[in-house]
């Protein structure tokens, strides 16, 4: 397993020399400053790579090369966007980058309702409260159909939360929901979000799948030619929100994707926290099912609640058996090694982390503190070491 660390470049308060002290060997980053849909120029990629290498790292994974909303929505003329995407891939490959993470979530990337929920012994975590999400959808956004997405008791508590919430509480909720777009250009206010949602009118699961299949057929052949491994990130959370379809949420979805363009270059980011937020998902079992196509792993844990809420637990706490999951990934590495495959070391990063200790004194990208992730990395490193030497 290759230890990597996500770094947001100029949007990150954590510096490369600080990251070096975590012991991670690889950097996961993107040209976050380039608007979605534009070509990533080769010289900009080369400059970022040089900066990373000068600090003693490799640039191990590109996360993300974003897929433009028009591709997800399947609007009419997509030739330019597909050509741009392929050109960015070619420019990345020319600089030696081979693993590209992306997602196919409509509109929003990861979604939480609280960015600083308290954890038991001090520190804070990211939380998704079904009640607050329902309050947002039903009472703030006024999305009538949302009542079908939440059970009655959650709707009742949502109504009470909304009545008691101050304007500041409501603003904070919107801010939390929008925070999954670090470095991105689209951030919405309520009206903007309503408009953006209208653009998805009529796009159901079937239509989104068709658009995704088209994307795969446009880019995977290029990836195969360039020696690039594409790895889609699962939906976070893996459930319907805002009435948008979700098509990367469970084992069936992943198998559908693998089959939609059957080539090893069409692979997955195994994100244990995203998949783990759905009570029906057995994450180690899913990993075993798609092991051959896992090109990258995000390791973190979640604790789920009966009403559909969940919060981010410490990396070895929570509902997912992290030791079992890491064993699956290491077995897969061994299998690849026995076949003499070059991709026999799977890059992973400690995904998210609690805000702990001196994390409170600095500007952070939500979910990406220094000390909390350092703790997660150290714990995971211990598990890997123990499995590797047992
Ligand atoms: C959240 C991340 C996601 C991920 C993208 C990949 O912390 O795991 O934002 O980077 O969905 O495209």
Coordinates of C-alpha atoms and ligand atoms in Angstrom, one line a residue:
X1 CA 0.0 0.0 0.0
X2 CA 1.4 3.4 -0.9
X3 CA 0.8 6.1 1.7
X4 CA -0.5 9.3 0.1
X5 CA -1.8 12.6 1.3
X6 CA -4.3 14.9 -0.3
X7 CA -3.0 18.4 -0.8
X8 CA -5.1 21.3 -2.2
X9 CA -2.2 23.3 -3.6
X10 CA -2.6 27.0 -3.2
X11 CA -6.0 26.4 -1.5
X12 CA -4.4 24.4 1.3
X13 CA -3.2 25.9 4.6
X14 CA -0.9 22.8 5.1
X15 CA 2.4 23.0 3.4
X16 CA 4.4 20.2 1.6
X17 CA 7.2 20.3 4.2
X18 CA 4.6 19.7 6.9
X19 CA 3.1 16.8 4.9
X20 CA 6.6 15.4 4.6
X21 CA 6.6 15.0 8.4
X22 CA 3.6 12.7 8.3
X23 CA 5.7 10.1 6.5
X24 CA 3.4 9.9 3.4
X25 CA 5.3 9.3 0.2
X26 CA 2.8 10.4 -2.4
X27 CA 0.7 13.5 -3.0
X28 CA -2.8 13.4 -4.3
X29 CA -3.8 16.7 -5.9
X30 CA -5.4 18.4 -8.9
X31 CA -5.1 21.7 -10.7
X32 CA -7.9 23.0 -8.6
X33 CA -7.6 26.5 -10.1
X34 CA -8.7 25.4 -13.6
X35 CA -12.4 25.7 -14.3
X36 CA -14.3 22.4 -14.9
X37 CA -14.3 21.5 -18.6
X38 CA -11.1 23.4 -19.5
X39 CA -7.9 21.7 -20.7
X40 CA -5.2 21.2 -18.1
X41 CA -2.1 22.5 -19.9
X42 CA 0.9 20.3 -19.9
X43 CA 3.2 23.1 -18.6
X44 CA 0.9 23.7 -15.6
X45 CA 0.9 20.0 -14.9
X46 CA 4.7 19.9 -15.2
X47 CA 5.1 22.9 -12.8
X48 CA 2.9 21.3 -10.2
X49 CA 4.7 18.1 -10.5
X50 CA 8.1 19.8 -10.1
X51 CA 6.9 21.6 -7.0
X52 CA 5.8 18.3 -5.5
X53 CA 9.0 16.5 -6.4
X54 CA 11.1 19.3 -5.1
X55 CA 9.5 18.6 -1.7
X56 CA 10.5 15.0 -1.9
X57 CA 7.2 13.4 -3.0
X58 CA 5.8 11.8 -6.1
X59 CA 2.4 13.0 -7.5
X60 CA 0.7 9.7 -7.2
X61 CA -2.9 10.3 -8.0
X62 CA -4.8 13.0 -9.8
X63 CA -7.9 13.8 -7.7
X64 CA -10.0 14.9 -9.4
X65 CA -10.1 15.5 -13.1
X66 CA -13.6 16.8 -12.8
X67 CA -16.4 15.8 -15.2
X68 CA -18.3 18.9 -16.4
X69 CA -22.0 19.1 -15.4
X70 CA -23.0 19.2 -19.0
X71 CA -21.6 15.7 -19.5
X72 CA -23.4 14.4 -16.4
X73 CA -26.6 16.0 -17.8
X74 CA -26.0 14.8 -21.3
X75 CA -26.6 18.1 -23.0
X76 CA -26.5 18.4 -26.8
X77 CA -23.0 19.3 -27.9
X78 CA -20.4 17.5 -25.8
X79 CA -17.7 17.1 -28.4
X80 CA -15.6 19.9 -27.1
X81 CA -15.9 18.8 -23.5
X82 CA -14.9 15.2 -24.3
X83 CA -12.0 16.4 -26.4
X84 CA -10.8 18.6 -23.6
X85 CA -11.1 15.8 -21.1
X86 CA -9.0 13.5 -23.3
X87 CA -6.5 16.2 -24.0
X88 CA -6.1 16.7 -20.2
X89 CA -5.6 13.0 -19.8
X90 CA -2.9 13.0 -22.6
X91 CA -1.1 15.9 -20.9
X92 CA -1.2 14.2 -17.6
X93 CA 0.1 10.9 -19.1
X94 CA 2.9 12.9 -20.9
X95 CA 4.0 14.0 -17.4
X96 CA 3.9 10.4 -16.1
X97 CA 0.6 10.6 -14.2
X98 CA -1.3 7.4 -14.5
X99 CA -4.1 7.3 -11.9
X100 CA -7.1 9.7 -12.3
X101 CA -9.9 9.9 -9.8
X102 CA -13.2 11.5 -10.7
X103 CA -16.8 11.3 -9.7
X104 CA -20.2 11.2 -11.4
X105 CA -22.3 12.8 -8.7
X106 CA -24.8 15.2 -10.1
X107 CA -24.2 18.8 -9.0
X108 CA -22.7 18.4 -5.5
X109 CA -19.6 16.4 -4.5
X110 CA -19.7 15.1 -0.9
X111 CA -22.5 16.4 1.3
X112 CA -22.6 17.0 5.0
X113 CA -24.9 19.1 7.2
X114 CA -22.4 19.9 10.0
X115 CA -18.7 20.6 9.6
X116 CA -17.8 20.7 13.3
X117 CA -19.9 18.2 15.2
X118 CA -18.4 17.5 18.6
X119 CA -16.7 14.1 19.2
X120 CA -16.6 12.3 22.6
X121 CA -13.1 13.3 23.9
X122 CA -12.7 16.6 22.3
X123 CA -12.3 17.6 18.6
X124 CA -14.9 17.7 15.9
X125 CA -16.0 15.7 12.9
X126 CA -18.1 16.0 9.8
X127 CA -21.7 14.9 10.2
X128 CA -24.7 14.2 8.0
X129 CA -27.9 14.6 9.9
X130 CA -31.0 13.2 8.1
X131 CA -33.1 15.6 10.1
X132 CA -31.1 18.7 9.0
X133 CA -30.9 17.6 5.4
X134 CA -34.7 17.1 5.5
X135 CA -35.1 20.5 7.0
X136 CA -33.0 22.0 4.2
X137 CA -34.7 20.2 1.4
X138 CA -38.3 20.6 2.6
X139 CA -38.3 23.9 4.5
X140 CA -35.5 25.9 3.1
X141 CA -35.3 24.8 -0.5
X142 CA -39.1 24.0 -0.7
X143 CA -38.6 20.8 -2.7
X144 CA -42.0 19.3 -2.4
X145 CA -41.1 15.8 -3.5
X146 CA -38.5 15.6 -0.7
X147 CA -41.2 14.4 1.8
X148 CA -41.0 11.0 0.1
X149 CA -37.3 10.7 0.8
X150 CA -37.5 10.9 4.6
X151 CA -39.5 8.9 7.1
X152 CA -42.2 10.6 9.1
X153 CA -40.3 10.9 12.4
X154 CA -37.4 12.5 10.6
X155 CA -39.7 15.0 8.9
X156 CA -41.3 15.8 12.2
X157 CA -37.9 16.5 13.8
X158 CA -36.9 18.5 10.7
X159 CA -39.9 20.8 11.1
X160 CA -39.0 21.4 14.7
X161 CA -35.4 22.1 13.8
X162 CA -36.4 24.6 11.2
X163 CA -38.8 26.4 13.5
X164 CA -36.2 26.8 16.1
X165 CA -33.3 27.6 13.8
X166 CA -32.0 31.1 13.7
X167 CA -31.0 32.7 10.3
X168 CA -27.4 32.0 11.3
X169 CA -28.2 28.3 11.8
X170 CA -29.8 28.1 8.4
X171 CA -26.9 29.9 6.7
X172 CA -24.5 27.5 8.4
X173 CA -26.5 24.6 7.1
X174 CA -26.3 25.9 3.5
X175 CA -22.6 26.6 4.0
X176 CA -22.0 23.0 5.2
X177 CA -23.9 21.5 2.3
X178 CA -21.9 23.6 -0.2
X179 CA -18.6 22.7 1.4
X180 CA -18.0 19.6 -0.6
X181 CA -16.7 21.7 -3.4
X182 CA -13.2 22.7 -2.3
X183 CA -11.4 24.7 -4.9
X184 CA -14.3 24.3 -7.3
X185 CA -16.0 27.2 -9.0
X186 CA -19.7 26.4 -8.6
X187 CA -21.0 27.3 -5.2
X188 CA -24.7 28.0 -5.0
X189 CA -27.0 30.2 -2.9
X190 CA -30.5 28.9 -2.5
X191 CA -31.8 30.4 -5.7
X192 CA -28.7 29.2 -7.6
X193 CA -29.2 25.7 -6.2
X194 CA -32.8 25.7 -7.3
X195 CA -31.9 26.7 -10.8
X196 CA -29.1 24.1 -10.9
X197 CA -31.5 21.5 -9.8
X198 CA -34.0 22.4 -12.5
X199 CA -31.3 21.6 -15.0
X200 CA -31.6 18.0 -13.8
X201 CA -35.4 17.9 -14.3
X202 CA -36.2 14.7 -16.2
X203 CA -32.8 13.1 -15.6
X204 CA -33.6 10.0 -13.7
X205 CA -31.3 7.1 -12.8
X206 CA -31.6 5.5 -16.3
X207 CA -30.8 8.7 -18.1
X208 CA -27.8 9.4 -15.8
X209 CA -26.5 5.9 -16.4
X210 CA -26.8 6.4 -20.1
X211 CA -24.8 9.7 -19.8
X212 CA -22.2 7.9 -17.7
X213 CA -21.9 5.1 -20.2
X214 CA -21.3 7.6 -22.9
X215 CA -18.6 9.3 -20.8
X216 CA -16.9 5.9 -20.3
X217 CA -17.0 5.1 -24.0
X218 CA -15.5 8.5 -24.8
X219 CA -12.6 8.4 -22.3
X220 CA -11.7 4.8 -21.4
X221 CA -10.3 3.9 -24.8
X222 CA -8.0 6.9 -24.5
X223 CA -7.1 5.9 -20.9
X224 CA -6.2 2.4 -22.2
X225 CA -4.0 3.9 -24.9
X226 CA -2.2 6.2 -22.5
X227 CA -1.7 3.6 -19.8
X228 CA -4.0 5.6 -17.4
X229 CA -6.2 4.0 -14.8
X230 CA -9.4 5.8 -14.3
X231 CA -11.1 5.4 -10.9
X232 CA -14.5 6.7 -10.1
X233 CA -15.3 7.8 -6.6
X234 CA -18.5 6.6 -5.0
X235 CA -21.4 8.8 -4.2
X236 CA -21.2 10.5 -0.8
X237 CA -23.6 9.9 0.8
X238 CA -24.7 6.9 -1.1
X239 CA -28.4 7.8 -1.0
X240 CA -30.7 10.1 -2.9
X241 CA -30.6 13.7 -1.9
X242 CA -32.1 16.8 -3.5
X243 CA -34.0 14.5 -5.8
X244 CA -30.9 13.7 -7.8
X245 CA -30.2 10.2 -9.0
X246 CA -27.2 8.4 -7.5
X247 CA -25.6 5.7 -9.6
X248 CA -22.2 4.9 -7.9
X249 CA -23.5 3.8 -4.5
X250 CA -23.4 0.1 -4.0
X251 CA -22.0 -3.3 -5.3
X252 CA -24.6 -3.5 -8.0
X253 CA -23.7 0.0 -9.2
X254 CA -20.0 -0.8 -9.3
X255 CA -20.6 -4.0 -11.2
X256 CA -22.8 -2.2 -13.7
X257 CA -20.0 0.4 -14.2
X258 CA -17.3 -2.3 -14.6
X259 CA -19.5 -3.9 -17.3
X260 CA -20.5 -0.7 -19.0
X261 CA -17.0 -0.5 -20.5
X262 CA -15.2 -3.7 -19.7
X263 CA -11.6 -2.7 -19.4
X264 CA -9.2 -2.6 -16.5
X265 CA -8.7 1.1 -17.1
X266 CA -12.3 1.6 -16.1
X267 CA -11.8 1.2 -12.3
X268 CA -12.7 2.4 -8.9
X269 CA -11.6 4.5 -6.0
X270 CA -12.6 2.4 -3.0
X271 CA -13.9 5.0 -0.6
X272 CA -14.7 3.2 2.6
X273 CA -16.4 6.2 4.2
X274 CA -18.7 6.9 1.3
X275 CA -19.8 3.3 0.7
X276 CA -19.8 2.7 4.4
X277 CA -22.5 5.3 5.0
X278 CA -25.2 3.0 3.5
X279 CA -26.2 0.3 6.1
X280 CA -26.7 -2.2 3.3
X281 CA -23.1 -1.9 2.1
X282 CA -20.6 -4.4 3.5
X283 CA -17.4 -2.5 2.5
X284 CA -14.8 -5.3 2.7
X285 CA -17.2 -7.6 0.7
X286 CA -17.7 -4.8 -2.0
X287 CA -13.9 -4.4 -2.1
X288 CA -13.5 -8.1 -2.6
X289 CA -16.1 -8.1 -5.4
X290 CA -14.4 -5.4 -7.4
X291 CA -10.8 -5.9 -6.2
X292 CA -9.3 -6.2 -9.6
X293 CA -10.4 -2.8 -10.6
X294 CA -9.4 -0.9 -7.5
X295 CA -6.8 1.7 -8.4
X296 CA -7.0 3.9 -5.4
X297 CA -8.4 3.8 -1.8
X298 CA -9.8 6.4 0.5
X299 CA -9.7 4.9 4.0
X300 CA -12.0 6.3 6.7
X301 CA -14.8 5.2 8.9
X302 CA -18.3 6.2 9.7
X303 CA -20.7 5.6 12.5
X304 CA -24.3 5.2 11.4
X305 CA -27.6 6.0 13.1
X306 CA -31.0 4.3 12.6
X307 CA -32.6 7.5 11.1
X308 CA -30.1 7.6 8.2
X309 CA -27.7 10.1 9.9
X310 CA -24.0 9.3 10.1
X311 CA -20.8 10.9 11.4
X312 CA -17.2 10.4 10.6
X313 CA -15.6 8.2 13.2
X314 CA -11.9 7.8 13.9
X315 CA -10.3 5.7 11.2
X316 CA -10.3 2.4 13.2
X317 CA -13.6 3.2 15.0
X318 CA -17.0 3.2 13.4
X319 CA -18.9 0.5 11.6
X320 CA -16.5 -0.6 8.9
X321 CA -14.0 -3.3 9.7
X322 CA -10.9 -1.5 8.6
X323 CA -8.6 -4.4 9.2
X324 CA -10.7 -6.7 7.1
X325 CA -10.8 -4.1 4.3
X326 CA -7.1 -3.5 4.3
X327 CA -6.6 -7.3 4.2
X328 CA -8.7 -7.4 1.0
X329 CA -6.6 -4.7 -0.6
X330 CA -3.3 -6.3 0.5
X331 CA -4.5 -9.7 -0.8
X332 CA -5.2 -8.0 -4.1
X333 CA -1.7 -6.5 -4.2
X334 CA -0.3 -10.0 -3.6
X335 CA -2.4 -11.4 -6.4
X336 CA -1.2 -8.7 -8.8
X337 CA 2.4 -9.2 -7.7
X338 CA 2.1 -12.9 -8.5
X339 CA 0.9 -11.9 -12.0
X340 CA 3.8 -9.6 -12.4
X341 CA 1.6 -6.6 -12.8
X342 CA 3.1 -3.1 -12.5
X343 CA 0.2 -1.8 -10.4
X344 CA 0.8 -4.1 -7.5
X345 CA 1.0 -1.2 -5.0
X346 CA -2.4 0.4 -4.4
X347 CA -2.2 4.0 -3.3
X348 CA -4.4 5.0 -0.4
X349 CA -4.9 8.1 1.6
X350 CA -6.2 8.6 5.1
X351 CA -9.5 10.2 4.1
X352 CA -10.8 13.1 6.2
X353 CA -10.0 13.2 9.9
X354 CA -11.3 14.8 13.1
X355 CA -10.2 18.3 13.8
X356 CA -7.9 17.8 16.8
X357 CA -5.4 19.8 18.9
X358 CA -3.6 22.5 16.9
X359 CA -5.9 21.9 13.9
X360 CA -8.2 24.4 15.6
X361 CA -5.6 27.1 15.2
X362 CA -5.4 27.0 11.4
X363 CA -7.4 27.5 8.3
X364 CA -8.4 24.1 6.9
X365 CA -10.2 22.7 4.0
X366 CA -13.3 21.0 5.6
X367 CA -12.5 17.4 6.3
X368 CA -8.8 17.8 5.7
X369 CA -7.1 18.7 9.0
X370 CA -3.4 18.0 9.6
X371 CA -3.5 16.3 13.1
X372 CA -6.7 14.3 12.5
X373 CA -5.4 12.9 9.3
X374 CA -2.0 12.2 10.8
X375 CA -3.7 10.2 13.5
X376 CA -5.6 8.3 10.8
X377 CA -2.5 7.6 8.7
X378 CA -0.6 6.4 11.7
X379 CA -3.3 4.0 12.7
X380 CA -3.7 2.7 9.2
X381 CA 0.1 2.4 8.9
X382 CA 0.0 0.2 12.0
X383 CA -2.6 -2.1 10.5
X384 CA -0.8 -2.5 7.2
X385 CA 2.4 -3.3 9.1
X386 CA 0.8 -5.8 11.2
X387 CA -0.9 -7.6 8.3
X388 CA 2.2 -7.4 6.2
X389 CA 4.3 -9.1 8.9
X390 CA 1.8 -11.6 10.2
Ligands
LIG1 C1 -14.2 14.1 -0.3 C2 -13.5 13.5 -1.5 C3 -14.3 13.8 -2.8 C4 -13.6 13.3 -4.0 C5 -14.3 13.5 -5.3 C6 -13.6 12.7 -6.4 O1 -13.5 14.4 0.6 O2 -13.3 12.2 -1.3 O3 -14.5 15.1 -2.9 O4 -12.4 13.9 -4.1 O5 -15.6 13.1 -5.2 O6 -14.0 13.2 -7.6

